[in-house]
PDB file of C-alpha atoms and ligand atoms in Angstrom:
ATOM      1  CA  MET B   1     -26.227 -19.212  75.924  1.00  0.00           C
ATOM      2  CA  PRO B   2     -21.896 -20.868  76.480  1.00  0.00           C
ATOM      3  CA  LEU B   3     -19.509 -18.358  75.448  1.00  0.00           C
ATOM      4  CA  VAL B   4     -18.642 -20.097  71.809  1.00  0.00           C
ATOM      5  CA  GLY B   5     -22.454 -19.219  71.144  1.00  0.00           C
ATOM      6  CA  LYS B   6     -22.121 -16.086  71.853  1.00  0.00           C
ATOM      7  CA  ALA B   7     -19.319 -15.345  69.514  1.00  0.00           C
ATOM      8  CA  TYR B   8     -20.697 -17.534  67.071  1.00  0.00           C
ATOM      9  CA  SER B   9     -23.754 -14.550  67.144  1.00  0.00           C
ATOM     10  CA  ALA B  10     -20.894 -12.148  67.077  1.00  0.00           C
ATOM     11  CA  THR B  11     -20.356 -12.987  63.803  1.00  0.00           C
ATOM     12  CA  GLY B  12     -23.698 -13.430  62.217  1.00  0.00           C
ATOM     13  CA  ALA B  13     -23.062 -11.937  58.902  1.00  0.00           C
ATOM     14  CA  ALA B  14     -19.337 -11.746  58.563  1.00  0.00           C
ATOM     15  CA  TRP B  15     -19.718 -15.789  58.912  1.00  0.00           C
ATOM     16  CA  GLN B  16     -21.566 -15.663  55.585  1.00  0.00           C
ATOM     17  CA  ALA B  17     -19.536 -13.534  53.798  1.00  0.00           C
ATOM     18  CA  GLY B  18     -16.647 -14.970  54.635  1.00  0.00           C
ATOM     19  CA  PRO B  19     -16.294 -18.132  55.722  1.00  0.00           C
ATOM     20  CA  GLY B  20     -20.097 -19.410  53.647  1.00  0.00           C
ATOM     21  CA  ARG B  21     -18.083 -19.405  50.546  1.00  0.00           C
ATOM     22  CA  VAL B  22     -16.316 -22.019  52.174  1.00  0.00           C
ATOM     23  CA  TYR B  23     -18.893 -24.097  54.088  1.00  0.00           C
ATOM     24  CA  ASP B  24     -21.271 -23.887  51.890  1.00  0.00           C
ATOM     25  CA  ARG B  25     -19.671 -26.225  49.709  1.00  0.00           C
ATOM     26  CA  LEU B  26     -18.474 -28.378  52.576  1.00  0.00           C
ATOM     27  CA  ALA B  27     -22.173 -28.665  53.016  1.00  0.00           C
ATOM     28  CA  GLU B  28     -23.216 -29.890  49.789  1.00  0.00           C
ATOM     29  CA  VAL B  29     -20.419 -32.665  49.992  1.00  0.00           C
ATOM     30  CA  LEU B  30     -21.255 -33.342  53.625  1.00  0.00           C
ATOM     31  CA  VAL B  31     -25.133 -33.764  52.425  1.00  0.00           C
ATOM     32  CA  ASP B  32     -24.273 -35.881  48.910  1.00  0.00           C
ATOM     33  CA  LEU B  33     -22.939 -38.584  50.905  1.00  0.00           C
ATOM     34  CA  SER B  34     -25.947 -38.842  53.101  1.00  0.00           C
ATOM     35  CA  PRO B  35     -26.608 -42.702  53.061  1.00  0.00           C
ATOM     36  CA  VAL B  36     -30.303 -42.083  52.236  1.00  0.00           C
ATOM     37  CA  PRO B  37     -31.788 -40.070  49.997  1.00  0.00           C
ATOM     38  CA  LEU B  38     -32.954 -37.141  52.023  1.00  0.00           C
ATOM     39  CA  ARG B  39     -36.062 -35.975  48.875  1.00  0.00           C
ATOM     40  CA  ASP B  40     -39.534 -35.163  51.204  1.00  0.00           C
ATOM     41  CA  ARG B  41     -37.697 -36.036  54.563  1.00  0.00           C
ATOM     42  CA  ARG B  42     -37.827 -33.635  57.223  1.00  0.00           C
ATOM     43  CA  VAL B  43     -34.360 -32.537  58.182  1.00  0.00           C
ATOM     44  CA  LEU B  44     -32.776 -31.015  61.308  1.00  0.00           C
ATOM     45  CA  ASP B  45     -29.781 -29.109  60.792  1.00  0.00           C
ATOM     46  CA  VAL B  46     -27.883 -29.019  63.815  1.00  0.00           C
ATOM     47  CA  GLY B  47     -25.745 -26.250  64.687  1.00  0.00           C
ATOM     48  CA  ALA B  48     -26.978 -24.382  61.174  1.00  0.00           C
ATOM     49  CA  GLY B  49     -25.216 -21.257  61.413  1.00  0.00           C
ATOM     50  CA  THR B  50     -26.057 -19.210  58.570  1.00  0.00           C
ATOM     51  CA  GLY B  51     -27.491 -21.772  56.570  1.00  0.00           C
ATOM     52  CA  ALA B  52     -24.924 -24.042  54.632  1.00  0.00           C
ATOM     53  CA  ALA B  53     -26.500 -27.580  55.237  1.00  0.00           C
ATOM     54  CA  SER B  54     -29.877 -26.389  55.448  1.00  0.00           C
ATOM     55  CA  ARG B  55     -29.486 -25.162  51.085  1.00  0.00           C
ATOM     56  CA  ALA B  56     -28.279 -28.052  50.427  1.00  0.00           C
ATOM     57  CA  ILE B  57     -30.790 -30.434  52.370  1.00  0.00           C
ATOM     58  CA  ARG B  58     -33.436 -28.364  49.765  1.00  0.00           C
ATOM     59  CA  ARG B  59     -31.035 -28.269  46.992  1.00  0.00           C
ATOM     60  CA  VAL B  60     -32.097 -32.526  47.479  1.00  0.00           C
ATOM     61  CA  GLY B  61     -35.343 -32.404  47.534  1.00  0.00           C
ATOM     62  CA  GLY B  62     -35.700 -32.667  51.676  1.00  0.00           C
ATOM     63  CA  ARG B  63     -37.530 -30.333  53.698  1.00  0.00           C
ATOM     64  CA  PRO B  64     -34.890 -28.607  56.231  1.00  0.00           C
ATOM     65  CA  ILE B  65     -35.325 -27.156  60.292  1.00  0.00           C
ATOM     66  CA  ALA B  66     -32.512 -25.578  61.636  1.00  0.00           C
ATOM     67  CA  CYS B  67     -30.927 -25.447  65.243  1.00  0.00           C
ATOM     68  CA  ASP B  68     -28.156 -22.840  66.578  1.00  0.00           C
ATOM     69  CA  VAL B  69     -27.390 -21.928  70.141  1.00  0.00           C
ATOM     70  CA  ALA B  70     -26.328 -19.331  68.422  1.00  0.00           C
ATOM     71  CA  VAL B  71     -29.472 -16.955  67.295  1.00  0.00           C
ATOM     72  CA  GLY B  72     -27.485 -14.560  65.822  1.00  0.00           C
ATOM     73  CA  MET B  73     -26.181 -16.999  63.248  1.00  0.00           C
ATOM     74  CA  LEU B  74     -29.438 -17.881  62.799  1.00  0.00           C
ATOM     75  CA  ALA B  75     -30.980 -14.537  61.989  1.00  0.00           C
ATOM     76  CA  VAL B  76     -28.893 -13.781  59.866  1.00  0.00           C
ATOM     77  CA  ASP B  77     -30.839 -14.044  55.926  1.00  0.00           C
ATOM     78  CA  ARG B  78     -33.974 -15.262  57.863  1.00  0.00           C
ATOM     79  CA  ARG B  79     -36.713 -14.642  55.287  1.00  0.00           C
ATOM     80  CA  ARG B  80     -35.316 -16.978  52.978  1.00  0.00           C
ATOM     81  CA  ARG B  81     -34.349 -19.476  55.881  1.00  0.00           C
ATOM     82  CA  PRO B  82     -36.205 -22.747  56.912  1.00  0.00           C
ATOM     83  CA  PRO B  83     -38.144 -22.360  60.454  1.00  0.00           C
ATOM     84  CA  ALA B  84     -35.240 -21.948  63.148  1.00  0.00           C
ATOM     85  CA  ILE B  85     -34.544 -23.439  66.889  1.00  0.00           C
ATOM     86  CA  ALA B  86     -32.703 -22.418  69.299  1.00  0.00           C
ATOM     87  CA  ALA B  87     -31.138 -24.448  71.398  1.00  0.00           C
ATOM     88  CA  ASP B  88     -28.253 -26.747  72.438  1.00  0.00           C
ATOM     89  CA  VAL B  89     -27.305 -30.011  69.956  1.00  0.00           C
ATOM     90  CA  ARG B  90     -27.235 -31.743  73.294  1.00  0.00           C
ATOM     91  CA  ARG B  91     -30.554 -30.948  74.376  1.00  0.00           C
ATOM     92  CA  LEU B  92     -32.822 -30.919  71.727  1.00  0.00           C
ATOM     93  CA  PRO B  93     -36.490 -29.535  71.725  1.00  0.00           C
ATOM     94  CA  VAL B  94     -37.821 -31.951  69.541  1.00  0.00           C
ATOM     95  CA  ALA B  95     -39.802 -34.861  69.697  1.00  0.00           C
ATOM     96  CA  SER B  96     -38.517 -38.897  69.343  1.00  0.00           C
ATOM     97  CA  ARG B  97     -38.545 -39.878  65.666  1.00  0.00           C
ATOM     98  CA  SER B  98     -39.888 -37.392  64.007  1.00  0.00           C
ATOM     99  CA  CYS B  99     -37.379 -36.102  61.999  1.00  0.00           C
ATOM    100  CA  GLY B 100     -36.757 -38.258  59.078  1.00  0.00           C
ATOM    101  CA  ALA B 101     -32.647 -37.265  59.154  1.00  0.00           C
ATOM    102  CA  LEU B 102     -30.357 -34.683  60.886  1.00  0.00           C
ATOM    103  CA  VAL B 103     -26.985 -33.215  59.750  1.00  0.00           C
ATOM    104  CA  ALA B 104     -24.884 -31.675  61.907  1.00  0.00           C
ATOM    105  CA  ALA B 105     -21.751 -29.340  59.705  1.00  0.00           C
ATOM    106  CA  PHE B 106     -18.695 -28.908  61.486  1.00  0.00           C
ATOM    107  CA  SER B 107     -21.542 -28.437  65.463  1.00  0.00           C
ATOM    108  CA  PHE B 108     -20.636 -31.485  67.347  1.00  0.00           C
ATOM    109  CA  ASN B 109     -17.239 -30.709  67.145  1.00  0.00           C
ATOM    110  CA  HIS B 110     -17.916 -27.926  69.238  1.00  0.00           C
ATOM    111  CA  VAL B 111     -18.749 -29.838  72.366  1.00  0.00           C
ATOM    112  CA  PRO B 112     -16.190 -31.851  74.861  1.00  0.00           C
ATOM    113  CA  ASP B 113     -18.695 -34.250  74.935  1.00  0.00           C
ATOM    114  CA  PRO B 114     -20.055 -35.292  71.225  1.00  0.00           C
ATOM    115  CA  HIS B 115     -21.451 -38.585  72.576  1.00  0.00           C
ATOM    116  CA  ARG B 116     -24.404 -36.681  74.300  1.00  0.00           C
ATOM    117  CA  ALA B 117     -24.849 -34.356  70.610  1.00  0.00           C
ATOM    118  CA  LEU B 118     -24.475 -37.995  69.352  1.00  0.00           C
ATOM    119  CA  ALA B 119     -26.623 -39.387  71.674  1.00  0.00           C
ATOM    120  CA  GLU B 120     -29.438 -36.569  70.904  1.00  0.00           C
ATOM    121  CA  ALA B 121     -29.566 -37.327  67.124  1.00  0.00           C
ATOM    122  CA  ALA B 122     -29.903 -40.919  67.919  1.00  0.00           C
ATOM    123  CA  ARG B 123     -33.267 -40.639  69.651  1.00  0.00           C
ATOM    124  CA  VAL B 124     -34.929 -37.270  67.541  1.00  0.00           C
ATOM    125  CA  VAL B 125     -34.663 -39.531  63.975  1.00  0.00           C
ATOM    126  CA  VAL B 126     -36.653 -42.445  62.777  1.00  0.00           C
ATOM    127  CA  PRO B 127     -35.990 -45.679  62.172  1.00  0.00           C
ATOM    128  CA  GLY B 128     -34.657 -45.960  58.313  1.00  0.00           C
ATOM    129  CA  GLY B 129     -33.435 -42.582  59.217  1.00  0.00           C
ATOM    130  CA  ALA B 130     -30.064 -41.319  59.368  1.00  0.00           C
ATOM    131  CA  VAL B 131     -27.283 -38.877  61.419  1.00  0.00           C
ATOM    132  CA  LEU B 132     -24.609 -36.984  59.276  1.00  0.00           C
ATOM    133  CA  ALA B 133     -21.972 -35.454  60.665  1.00  0.00           C
ATOM    134  CA  SER B 134     -19.070 -33.267  60.054  1.00  0.00           C
ATOM    135  CA  SER B 135     -15.507 -32.063  61.861  1.00  0.00           C
ATOM    136  CA  TYR B 136     -12.039 -31.006  61.189  1.00  0.00           C
ATOM    137  CA  ALA B 137      -9.405 -33.941  60.692  1.00  0.00           C
ATOM    138  CA  THR B 138      -6.588 -33.578  62.450  1.00  0.00           C
ATOM    139  CA  ASP B 139      -4.576 -32.574  59.626  1.00  0.00           C
ATOM    140  CA  ASP B 140      -7.174 -29.822  58.187  1.00  0.00           C
ATOM    141  CA  ASP B 141      -4.769 -27.133  58.187  1.00  0.00           C
ATOM    142  CA  HIS B 142      -3.491 -24.274  55.662  1.00  0.00           C
ATOM    143  CA  PRO B 143      -1.108 -21.795  55.251  1.00  0.00           C
ATOM    144  CA  ALA B 144      -3.493 -18.544  55.114  1.00  0.00           C
ATOM    145  CA  LYS B 145      -4.603 -19.681  58.890  1.00  0.00           C
ATOM    146  CA  ALA B 146      -1.400 -18.996  60.626  1.00  0.00           C
ATOM    147  CA  ALA B 147      -0.639 -15.644  58.254  1.00  0.00           C
ATOM    148  CA  VAL B 148      -4.257 -13.942  59.307  1.00  0.00           C
ATOM    149  CA  ASP B 149      -3.768 -15.360  62.523  1.00  0.00           C
ATOM    150  CA  ARG B 150       0.017 -13.842  63.565  1.00  0.00           C
ATOM    151  CA  ALA B 151      -1.681 -10.764  62.110  1.00  0.00           C
ATOM    152  CA  ALA B 152      -4.299 -10.176  63.664  1.00  0.00           C
ATOM    153  CA  ARG B 153      -2.449 -11.117  66.853  1.00  0.00           C
ATOM    154  CA  GLU B 154      -0.150  -8.411  65.172  1.00  0.00           C
ATOM    155  CA  ALA B 155      -3.337  -5.657  65.622  1.00  0.00           C
ATOM    156  CA  GLY B 156      -3.432  -6.382  69.313  1.00  0.00           C
ATOM    157  CA  TRP B 157      -6.290  -9.811  68.685  1.00  0.00           C
ATOM    158  CA  VAL B 158      -6.547 -12.286  71.977  1.00  0.00           C
ATOM    159  CA  PRO B 159      -8.300 -14.878  71.244  1.00  0.00           C
ATOM    160  CA  GLU B 160     -10.529 -15.635  73.823  1.00  0.00           C
ATOM    161  CA  PRO B 161     -10.157 -18.468  76.286  1.00  0.00           C
ATOM    162  CA  TRP B 162     -12.811 -20.857  73.909  1.00  0.00           C
ATOM    163  CA  VAL B 163     -11.091 -20.797  71.490  1.00  0.00           C
ATOM    164  CA  ASP B 164      -7.805 -22.996  72.667  1.00  0.00           C
ATOM    165  CA  GLU B 165     -10.864 -24.980  75.234  1.00  0.00           C
ATOM    166  CA  LEU B 166     -12.419 -25.568  71.499  1.00  0.00           C
ATOM    167  CA  ARG B 167      -9.092 -26.599  69.915  1.00  0.00           C
ATOM    168  CA  GLN B 168      -7.928 -28.784  72.996  1.00  0.00           C
ATOM    169  CA  ARG B 169     -11.014 -30.574  74.915  1.00  0.00           C
ATOM    170  CA  ALA B 170     -13.676 -30.559  71.802  1.00  0.00           C
ATOM    171  CA  MET B 171     -12.044 -30.382  68.645  1.00  0.00           C
ATOM    172  CA  PRO B 172      -9.842 -33.968  68.666  1.00  0.00           C
ATOM    173  CA  LYS B 173     -13.142 -35.822  69.928  1.00  0.00           C
ATOM    174  CA  LEU B 174     -13.986 -36.317  66.578  1.00  0.00           C
ATOM    175  CA  ALA B 175     -10.627 -35.036  64.631  1.00  0.00           C
ATOM    176  CA  THR B 176      -9.892 -38.843  62.971  1.00  0.00           C
ATOM    177  CA  PRO B 177     -12.675 -41.123  61.941  1.00  0.00           C
ATOM    178  CA  ALA B 178     -11.976 -43.659  65.051  1.00  0.00           C
ATOM    179  CA  ALA B 179     -12.946 -41.086  67.301  1.00  0.00           C
ATOM    180  CA  ALA B 180     -15.824 -40.379  65.630  1.00  0.00           C
ATOM    181  CA  VAL B 181     -16.700 -44.030  65.375  1.00  0.00           C
ATOM    182  CA  ALA B 182     -15.983 -44.410  69.172  1.00  0.00           C
ATOM    183  CA  ALA B 183     -18.380 -41.720  70.377  1.00  0.00           C
ATOM    184  CA  ALA B 184     -21.312 -42.811  67.914  1.00  0.00           C
ATOM    185  CA  LYS B 185     -20.982 -46.074  69.948  1.00  0.00           C
ATOM    186  CA  ARG B 186     -21.256 -44.348  73.164  1.00  0.00           C
ATOM    187  CA  ALA B 187     -24.212 -43.111  72.001  1.00  0.00           C
ATOM    188  CA  GLY B 188     -25.246 -46.153  70.990  1.00  0.00           C
ATOM    189  CA  LEU B 189     -24.713 -45.645  66.984  1.00  0.00           C
ATOM    190  CA  ARG B 190     -23.163 -47.809  64.626  1.00  0.00           C
ATOM    191  CA  ALA B 191     -21.611 -45.691  62.689  1.00  0.00           C
ATOM    192  CA  GLU B 192     -18.944 -45.214  59.490  1.00  0.00           C
ATOM    193  CA  ALA B 193     -16.487 -42.655  58.950  1.00  0.00           C
ATOM    194  CA  SER B 194     -13.607 -41.239  56.695  1.00  0.00           C
ATOM    195  CA  VAL B 195     -12.013 -38.342  55.884  1.00  0.00           C
ATOM    196  CA  ILE B 196     -13.302 -36.900  53.101  1.00  0.00           C
ATOM    197  CA  GLU B 197     -11.139 -34.453  51.006  1.00  0.00           C
ATOM    198  CA  ALA B 198     -12.523 -31.149  49.186  1.00  0.00           C
ATOM    199  CA  GLU B 199      -9.865 -28.925  46.912  1.00  0.00           C
ATOM    200  CA  PHE B 200     -10.952 -25.223  46.609  1.00  0.00           C
ATOM    201  CA  PRO B 201      -8.767 -24.359  43.270  1.00  0.00           C
ATOM    202  CA  ASP B 202     -11.112 -20.790  42.779  1.00  0.00           C
ATOM    203  CA  LEU B 203     -10.116 -18.899  46.314  1.00  0.00           C
ATOM    204  CA  GLN B 204      -7.961 -16.303  45.840  1.00  0.00           C
ATOM    205  CA  ALA B 205      -5.445 -14.974  48.337  1.00  0.00           C
ATOM    206  CA  ALA B 206      -8.728 -12.018  49.131  1.00  0.00           C
ATOM    207  CA  ASP B 207     -11.173 -15.023  49.541  1.00  0.00           C
ATOM    208  CA  LEU B 208      -9.029 -16.517  51.752  1.00  0.00           C
ATOM    209  CA  LEU B 209      -8.549 -13.873  54.231  1.00  0.00           C
ATOM    210  CA  ALA B 210     -12.234 -13.163  54.183  1.00  0.00           C
ATOM    211  CA  TRP B 211     -12.463 -16.703  54.727  1.00  0.00           C
ATOM    212  CA  ARG B 212     -10.014 -16.404  58.355  1.00  0.00           C
ATOM    213  CA  LEU B 213     -11.569 -13.004  59.339  1.00  0.00           C
ATOM    214  CA  GLY B 214     -15.138 -13.801  59.701  1.00  0.00           C
ATOM    215  CA  MET B 215     -14.282 -17.375  61.548  1.00  0.00           C
ATOM    216  CA  ALA B 216     -16.013 -16.844  65.137  1.00  0.00           C
ATOM    217  CA  ALA B 217     -12.912 -16.786  67.168  1.00  0.00           C
ATOM    218  CA  VAL B 218     -11.581 -13.732  65.470  1.00  0.00           C
ATOM    219  CA  ALA B 219     -14.550 -12.072  63.623  1.00  0.00           C
ATOM    220  CA  PRO B 220     -15.924 -10.049  66.671  1.00  0.00           C
ATOM    221  CA  PHE B 221     -12.292  -8.682  67.136  1.00  0.00           C
ATOM    222  CA  VAL B 222     -12.470  -7.277  63.622  1.00  0.00           C
ATOM    223  CA  ALA B 223     -15.862  -5.813  63.653  1.00  0.00           C
ATOM    224  CA  SER B 224     -14.444  -3.510  66.751  1.00  0.00           C
ATOM    225  CA  LEU B 225     -11.722  -2.090  64.725  1.00  0.00           C
ATOM    226  CA  SER B 226     -11.757   1.678  62.728  1.00  0.00           C
ATOM    227  CA  ASP B 227     -11.910   0.957  58.862  1.00  0.00           C
ATOM    228  CA  GLU B 228      -8.409   2.137  59.236  1.00  0.00           C
ATOM    229  CA  GLY B 229      -7.650  -0.445  61.809  1.00  0.00           C
ATOM    230  CA  ARG B 230      -9.642  -3.477  59.291  1.00  0.00           C
ATOM    231  CA  ARG B 231      -7.663  -2.140  56.273  1.00  0.00           C
ATOM    232  CA  ARG B 232      -4.282  -2.500  57.911  1.00  0.00           C
ATOM    233  CA  LEU B 233      -4.682  -5.748  59.184  1.00  0.00           C
ATOM    234  CA  SER B 234      -5.482  -7.040  56.124  1.00  0.00           C
ATOM    235  CA  ALA B 235      -2.796  -5.788  53.693  1.00  0.00           C
ATOM    236  CA  ARG B 236      -0.281  -7.112  56.395  1.00  0.00           C
ATOM    237  CA  ALA B 237      -2.320 -10.957  56.140  1.00  0.00           C
ATOM    238  CA  LEU B 238      -2.061 -10.554  52.771  1.00  0.00           C
ATOM    239  CA  ASP B 239       1.222 -10.057  52.786  1.00  0.00           C
ATOM    240  CA  LEU B 240       2.354 -12.722  55.221  1.00  0.00           C
ATOM    241  CA  ILE B 241      -0.610 -15.300  52.820  1.00  0.00           C
ATOM    242  CA  GLY B 242       1.578 -14.326  49.964  1.00  0.00           C
ATOM    243  CA  GLU B 243       0.573 -16.793  46.598  1.00  0.00           C
ATOM    244  CA  PRO B 244      -1.610 -18.946  48.083  1.00  0.00           C
ATOM    245  CA  GLU B 245      -1.524 -22.730  47.746  1.00  0.00           C
ATOM    246  CA  VAL B 246      -4.967 -24.390  46.887  1.00  0.00           C
ATOM    247  CA  LEU B 247      -6.776 -25.310  49.968  1.00  0.00           C
ATOM    248  CA  VAL B 248      -7.835 -28.704  50.687  1.00  0.00           C
ATOM    249  CA  ARG B 249      -9.736 -28.861  53.587  1.00  0.00           C
ATOM    250  CA  ARG B 250     -10.201 -32.292  55.256  1.00  0.00           C
ATOM    251  CA  MET B 251     -12.619 -33.457  56.910  1.00  0.00           C
ATOM    252  CA  VAL B 252     -14.033 -36.249  59.494  1.00  0.00           C
ATOM    253  CA  VAL B 253     -17.561 -37.492  57.215  1.00  0.00           C
ATOM    254  CA  LEU B 254     -19.683 -39.793  59.678  1.00  0.00           C
ATOM    255  CA  ARG B 255     -22.916 -41.498  58.704  1.00  0.00           C
ATOM    256  CA  ALA B 256     -24.888 -43.467  60.520  1.00  0.00           C
ATOM    257  CA  ARG B 257     -28.278 -45.104  59.311  1.00  0.00           C
ATOM    258  CA  LEU B 258     -30.916 -46.001  62.243  1.00  0.00           C
TER     259      LEU B 258
HETATM  260  C1  SAM X 301     -18.288 -23.699  62.145  1.00  0.00           C
HETATM  261  S1  SAM X 301     -19.716 -23.387  62.735  1.00  0.00           S
HETATM  262  C2  SAM X 301     -20.745 -24.209  61.116  1.00  0.00           C
HETATM  263  C3  SAM X 301     -22.022 -23.825  61.037  1.00  0.00           C
HETATM  264  C4  SAM X 301     -22.600 -24.095  59.946  1.00  0.00           C
HETATM  265  N1  SAM X 301     -22.958 -25.785  60.228  1.00  0.00           N
HETATM  266  C5  SAM X 301     -21.483 -24.635  58.260  1.00  0.00           C
HETATM  267  O1  SAM X 301     -21.467 -25.258  58.088  1.00  0.00           O
HETATM  268  O2  SAM X 301     -21.213 -23.430  57.804  1.00  0.00           O
HETATM  269  C6  SAM X 301     -20.668 -24.004  63.976  1.00  0.00           C
HETATM  270  C7  SAM X 301     -22.214 -23.703  64.571  1.00  0.00           C
HETATM  271  O3  SAM X 301     -22.333 -24.662  65.555  1.00  0.00           O
HETATM  272  C8  SAM X 301     -22.853 -23.391  66.455  1.00  0.00           C
HETATM  273  N2  SAM X 301     -22.657 -24.280  67.689  1.00  0.00           N
HETATM  274  C9  SAM X 301     -21.564 -24.592  68.387  1.00  0.00           C
HETATM  275  N3  SAM X 301     -21.819 -25.776  69.832  1.00  0.00           N
HETATM  276  C10 SAM X 301     -23.470 -25.613  69.652  1.00  0.00           C
HETATM  277  C11 SAM X 301     -24.019 -26.216  70.812  1.00  0.00           C
HETATM  278  N4  SAM X 301     -23.633 -27.006  71.154  1.00  0.00           N
HETATM  279  N5  SAM X 301     -25.640 -26.433  69.823  1.00  0.00           N
HETATM  280  C12 SAM X 301     -25.807 -25.737  69.428  1.00  0.00           C
HETATM  281  N6  SAM X 301     -25.085 -25.128  68.053  1.00  0.00           N
HETATM  282  C13 SAM X 301     -24.114 -25.106  68.807  1.00  0.00           C
HETATM  283  C14 SAM X 301     -22.625 -22.934  66.327  1.00  0.00           C
HETATM  284  O4  SAM X 301     -23.032 -21.907  67.011  1.00  0.00           O
HETATM  285  C15 SAM X 301     -22.252 -22.334  64.573  1.00  0.00           C
HETATM  286  O5  SAM X 301     -23.222 -22.028  64.601  1.00  0.00           O
END
């Protein structure tokens, strides 16, 4: 398993308890942008994590199958989740033309060669089906990110090497509509892409803190702290966050119809 998969596996339930609130809504926005109706289609949710897109697919009447490299993410809430496959998005153990659609919510931007993941998507989806993928836009930022990172560093957190590698070698490849369309083209897919904004006016400072502390880069470190250490880290981060501005996520949404 790649290091990023190990970190997500160790994150598991912490993801759903914090980032889950943000990502569940982003998955609904993504699925609603499908270029074909997903009702009654078998839809592969790749990089499924704790099931944000699977739930969104079910909500519109689709039949999800989850796939992720991190077994610890697939294991969360397993009894209520769809069937799952432990696999890399670039090597899907799935027959060609066997899915009605494929959704990748913030997973293709975790590999340095997203054209390979997109080529796999094109292979497994039937003609008339769809590929939908979201990734972080270059200007997707919020002051809570730097605030929590700073508090975590002060508490002794040292980011693992995969975090920088992800930010420098993988994420930029899908961080603009032009880059995403180019990666799709390289995979033989004719796609369109645009930046979509989603606002979270209901999230308070404590919710923003939970969002950041549940991210895979830092969640295993947070889990290693004592109760007192976690309390001190949270208090310091809340102090740095202060009165937060409304969270607005900006994602690149790539859509292709086969
Ligand atoms: C940012 S999380 C998103 C999870 C979920 N789709 C959501 O929107 O909440 C990224 C997910 O992609 C998975 N992932 C990263 N690299 C992967 C790879 N090469 N193959 C399969 N899954 C991968 C991670 O394990 C993690 O669950």
